[in-house]
Amino acid sequence: MSGVLSIVQNFLSGLGRAQFFLLQVLASIPALLLRPRLIVQQLYYVGQLSMVIIVLAGSFVGMVLALQGYRTLIRFGAEESLGVFVALVIVRELGPVVTALLFAGRAGSALAAELGLMRATDQLSAMEMMAVDPVRRVVAPRFLAGVIAMPLLASIFAVMSIGIAGGHAIGVELLGVDAGSYWSQIRGSVELDDITDGLTKAAVFGFAVTWIAVYQGFHAEPTSEGVARATTSTVVISSLSILALDFILTAFMFK
Amino acid sequence: MNASDPVLVRARGVHFAHGPRVIYDGVDIDIPRGKVVAIMGPSGTGKTTLLRLIGGQWRPNQGTVEFDGVDVHTLRRGALYELRKRMGMLFQNGALLTDLTVFENVAFPMREQTRLPESMIRDLVLMKLQAVGLRGARDLYPQQLSGGMSRRVALARAIALDPDLVMYDEPFAGQDPISMGVLMRLIRTLNDALGLTSIVVSHDLQEVLSIADYGYMVADGKVQVQGTPDAIRQSDHPWVKQFLKGEPDGPVAFHYKAPAFATDLLGDAR
């Protein structure tokens, strides 16, 4: 019983520290906006460098969805609705969720490892001694870049999986679904709400993943094991948080 | 700045503990203005801790640390950061920012703390790099530098804002004789030429005493010996004797605390 209590206590105190850290980061953002170069630089690292993995994953997920959807829909003679099937699944669910999981693995782990190594090699302490606040100079630009990058990456994921190399390539080019039906049914059935819901999810996931990554990295123990633990925790906690948040958000968005 | 006070840093009755481990148990240390002061002692006695206490990164459990008459640990964050602009610190591994070049590393505090035009920052950085002999290495990244070069770049960065105090954390550790000689000469020359005050934390007793004006030997949570380099060299204090002669046993025991050897070997059979 005392073991369970101490786990709960540790969890709550960790959550409290993480929230306090988040407040520090958020308080640094107004000053950061005066130095857009720092944000653009981090957008390149967390966003642009995650593009390849997002484009490839989006294409494959779209292709698989098209194959599976076609197999089921053709039994009812409804293969013309393949576009709607792929688009709704991607826009509402898989786009934000898979992008966020990949983002946690690619950018989240990199952020945690980078900050952890900066801690282990005294770079953060050196900044403090140079009277430079590392939360403002190092953490806040990375955090903001992550929050901005995630909805953009989710959008690219959706474009790739529904169109270009995903659902369209398999459904229309390979399986022979009529291109007009594929796209017109998407236009008819996907509403603005679906898109805003998807983008909201992506933004919330981006917020959560980047928060977890910068917190874990910044507070990593300054040893090799500490950095490894921070990186692993980032990916594990982020992935579980994404799935839990997805359920909560979907429940609220469900009409 | 209270230049009439000959002491720049004054620590009084400092107690500091890491969990159950007591690092300082009532330490008094004065760092006179304009001097090079050596803080010596065996590994793990909290020499680096002293620098972090002076810089306000850590807080003593009891006692005060004053910098130029100001109690460092009563300051709020903004005032503490203002005070730190008057301190430079050279970390043991250099702690250079690995995503920036040598030039950008030295320019970093200037760009963050001043609004100087880029042309002036360029000139100042080149002057600082010239002082440490690395003007030609300005476009290299930290991973392309040797250990000694990294420390020299870190030294250039530490003096970038013309501080009053420069703190060196084990500057000679792991250096070859040439790098060590270069660093020793630089610490002394820069201190005198720029009118700095320097604190050099080291366990290389002979080397650090050769450039210091005054020294403290810290061990077991206390200042064991203090004085001029000659006085310390001639001291017959057991800590100094063991340190100077590099003897394996003495006040710093060769054996870590353990039960009697026979008890360990024979166990229950006894």
mmCIF file with all atom_site columns, C-alpha atoms in Angstrom, chain A residues 24 35 41 114 118 120-137 142, chain B residues 52 55 57 77 81-82 84-85 87 89 91 93 95-99 108-109 112-113 157 161 167:
data_model
loop_
_atom_site.group_PDB
_atom_site.id
_atom_site.type_symbol
_atom_site.label_atom_id
_atom_site.label_alt_id
_atom_site.label_comp_id
_atom_site.label_asym_id
_atom_site.label_entity_id
_atom_site.label_seq_id
_atom_site.pdbx_PDB_ins_code
_atom_site.Cartn_x
_atom_site.Cartn_y
_atom_site.Cartn_z
_atom_site.occupancy
_atom_site.B_iso_or_equiv
_atom_site.pdbx_formal_charge
_atom_site.auth_seq_id
_atom_site.auth_comp_id
_atom_site.auth_asym_id
_atom_site.auth_atom_id
_atom_site.pdbx_PDB_model_num
ATOM 1  C CA . GLN A 1 24  ? 8.427  29.230 -16.989 1.00 0.00 ? 24  GLN A CA 1
ATOM 2  C CA . ARG A 1 35  ? 13.939 36.987 -31.857 1.00 0.00 ? 35  ARG A CA 1
ATOM 3  C CA . GLN A 1 41  ? 16.190 27.745 -36.663 1.00 0.00 ? 41  GLN A CA 1
ATOM 4  C CA . GLU A 1 114 ? 20.114 17.350 -26.985 1.00 0.00 ? 114 GLU A CA 1
ATOM 5  C CA . MET A 1 118 ? 23.722 20.040 -22.783 1.00 0.00 ? 118 MET A CA 1
ATOM 6  C CA . ALA A 1 120 ? 25.617 16.646 -18.852 1.00 0.00 ? 120 ALA A CA 1
ATOM 7  C CA . THR A 1 121 ? 28.327 18.730 -20.534 1.00 0.00 ? 121 THR A CA 1
ATOM 8  C CA . ASP A 1 122 ? 27.609 21.815 -18.373 1.00 0.00 ? 122 ASP A CA 1
ATOM 9  C CA . GLN A 1 123 ? 26.432 23.878 -21.349 1.00 0.00 ? 123 GLN A CA 1
ATOM 10 C CA . LEU A 1 124 ? 23.263 24.857 -19.496 1.00 0.00 ? 124 LEU A CA 1
ATOM 11 C CA . SER A 1 125 ? 25.225 25.722 -16.342 1.00 0.00 ? 125 SER A CA 1
ATOM 12 C CA . ALA A 1 126 ? 27.643 27.758 -18.463 1.00 0.00 ? 126 ALA A CA 1
ATOM 13 C CA . MET A 1 127 ? 24.710 29.735 -19.869 1.00 0.00 ? 127 MET A CA 1
ATOM 14 C CA . GLU A 1 128 ? 23.413 30.400 -16.368 1.00 0.00 ? 128 GLU A CA 1
ATOM 15 C CA . MET A 1 129 ? 26.855 31.642 -15.367 1.00 0.00 ? 129 MET A CA 1
ATOM 16 C CA . MET A 1 130 ? 26.859 33.917 -18.420 1.00 0.00 ? 130 MET A CA 1
ATOM 17 C CA . ALA A 1 131 ? 23.604 35.379 -17.038 1.00 0.00 ? 131 ALA A CA 1
ATOM 18 C CA . VAL A 1 132 ? 21.673 33.829 -19.924 1.00 0.00 ? 132 VAL A CA 1
ATOM 19 C CA . ASP A 1 133 ? 18.485 32.052 -18.890 1.00 0.00 ? 133 ASP A CA 1
ATOM 20 C CA . PRO A 1 134 ? 18.627 28.627 -20.585 1.00 0.00 ? 134 PRO A CA 1
ATOM 21 C CA . VAL A 1 135 ? 14.830 28.272 -20.400 1.00 0.00 ? 135 VAL A CA 1
ATOM 22 C CA . ARG A 1 136 ? 14.410 31.450 -22.425 1.00 0.00 ? 136 ARG A CA 1
ATOM 23 C CA . ARG A 1 137 ? 17.346 30.929 -24.785 1.00 0.00 ? 137 ARG A CA 1
ATOM 24 C CA . ARG A 1 142 ? 12.360 24.473 -29.147 1.00 0.00 ? 142 ARG A CA 1
ATOM 25 C CA . ARG B 2 52  ? 28.886 27.222 -7.771  1.00 0.00 ? 52  ARG B CA 1
ATOM 26 C CA . GLY B 2 55  ? 28.103 32.051 -8.712  1.00 0.00 ? 55  GLY B CA 1
ATOM 27 C CA . GLN B 2 57  ? 23.957 28.372 -8.714  1.00 0.00 ? 57  GLN B CA 1
ATOM 28 C CA . ARG B 2 77  ? 16.923 36.261 -10.052 1.00 0.00 ? 77  ARG B CA 1
ATOM 29 C CA . TYR B 2 81  ? 21.967 37.612 -13.332 1.00 0.00 ? 81  TYR B CA 1
ATOM 30 C CA . GLU B 2 82  ? 23.256 41.210 -13.267 1.00 0.00 ? 82  GLU B CA 1
ATOM 31 C CA . ARG B 2 84  ? 26.900 37.166 -12.885 1.00 0.00 ? 84  ARG B CA 1
ATOM 32 C CA . LYS B 2 85  ? 27.715 39.514 -15.743 1.00 0.00 ? 85  LYS B CA 1
ATOM 33 C CA . MET B 2 87  ? 31.865 36.903 -13.259 1.00 0.00 ? 87  MET B CA 1
ATOM 34 C CA . MET B 2 89  ? 33.618 30.838 -15.316 1.00 0.00 ? 89  MET B CA 1
ATOM 35 C CA . PHE B 2 91  ? 34.188 24.821 -16.644 1.00 0.00 ? 91  PHE B CA 1
ATOM 36 C CA . ASN B 2 93  ? 35.348 20.454 -19.868 1.00 0.00 ? 93  ASN B CA 1
ATOM 37 C CA . ALA B 2 95  ? 31.245 23.639 -21.705 1.00 0.00 ? 95  ALA B CA 1
ATOM 38 C CA . LEU B 2 96  ? 31.349 25.232 -25.153 1.00 0.00 ? 96  LEU B CA 1
ATOM 39 C CA . LEU B 2 97  ? 28.052 25.315 -27.012 1.00 0.00 ? 97  LEU B CA 1
ATOM 40 C CA . THR B 2 98  ? 28.529 22.498 -29.501 1.00 0.00 ? 98  THR B CA 1
ATOM 41 C CA . ASP B 2 99  ? 26.252 23.875 -32.223 1.00 0.00 ? 99  ASP B CA 1
ATOM 42 C CA . PHE B 2 108 ? 27.566 34.476 -27.462 1.00 0.00 ? 108 PHE B CA 1
ATOM 43 C CA . PRO B 2 109 ? 27.656 36.461 -24.172 1.00 0.00 ? 109 PRO B CA 1
ATOM 44 C CA . GLU B 2 112 ? 23.018 38.003 -25.463 1.00 0.00 ? 112 GLU B CA 1
ATOM 45 C CA . GLN B 2 113 ? 23.999 40.715 -23.008 1.00 0.00 ? 113 GLN B CA 1
ATOM 46 C CA . ARG B 2 157 ? 34.403 33.390 -23.647 1.00 0.00 ? 157 ARG B CA 1
ATOM 47 C CA . LEU B 2 161 ? 32.325 40.739 -21.000 1.00 0.00 ? 161 LEU B CA 1
ATOM 48 C CA . MET B 2 167 ? 36.682 31.215 -11.838 1.00 0.00 ? 167 MET B CA 1
#
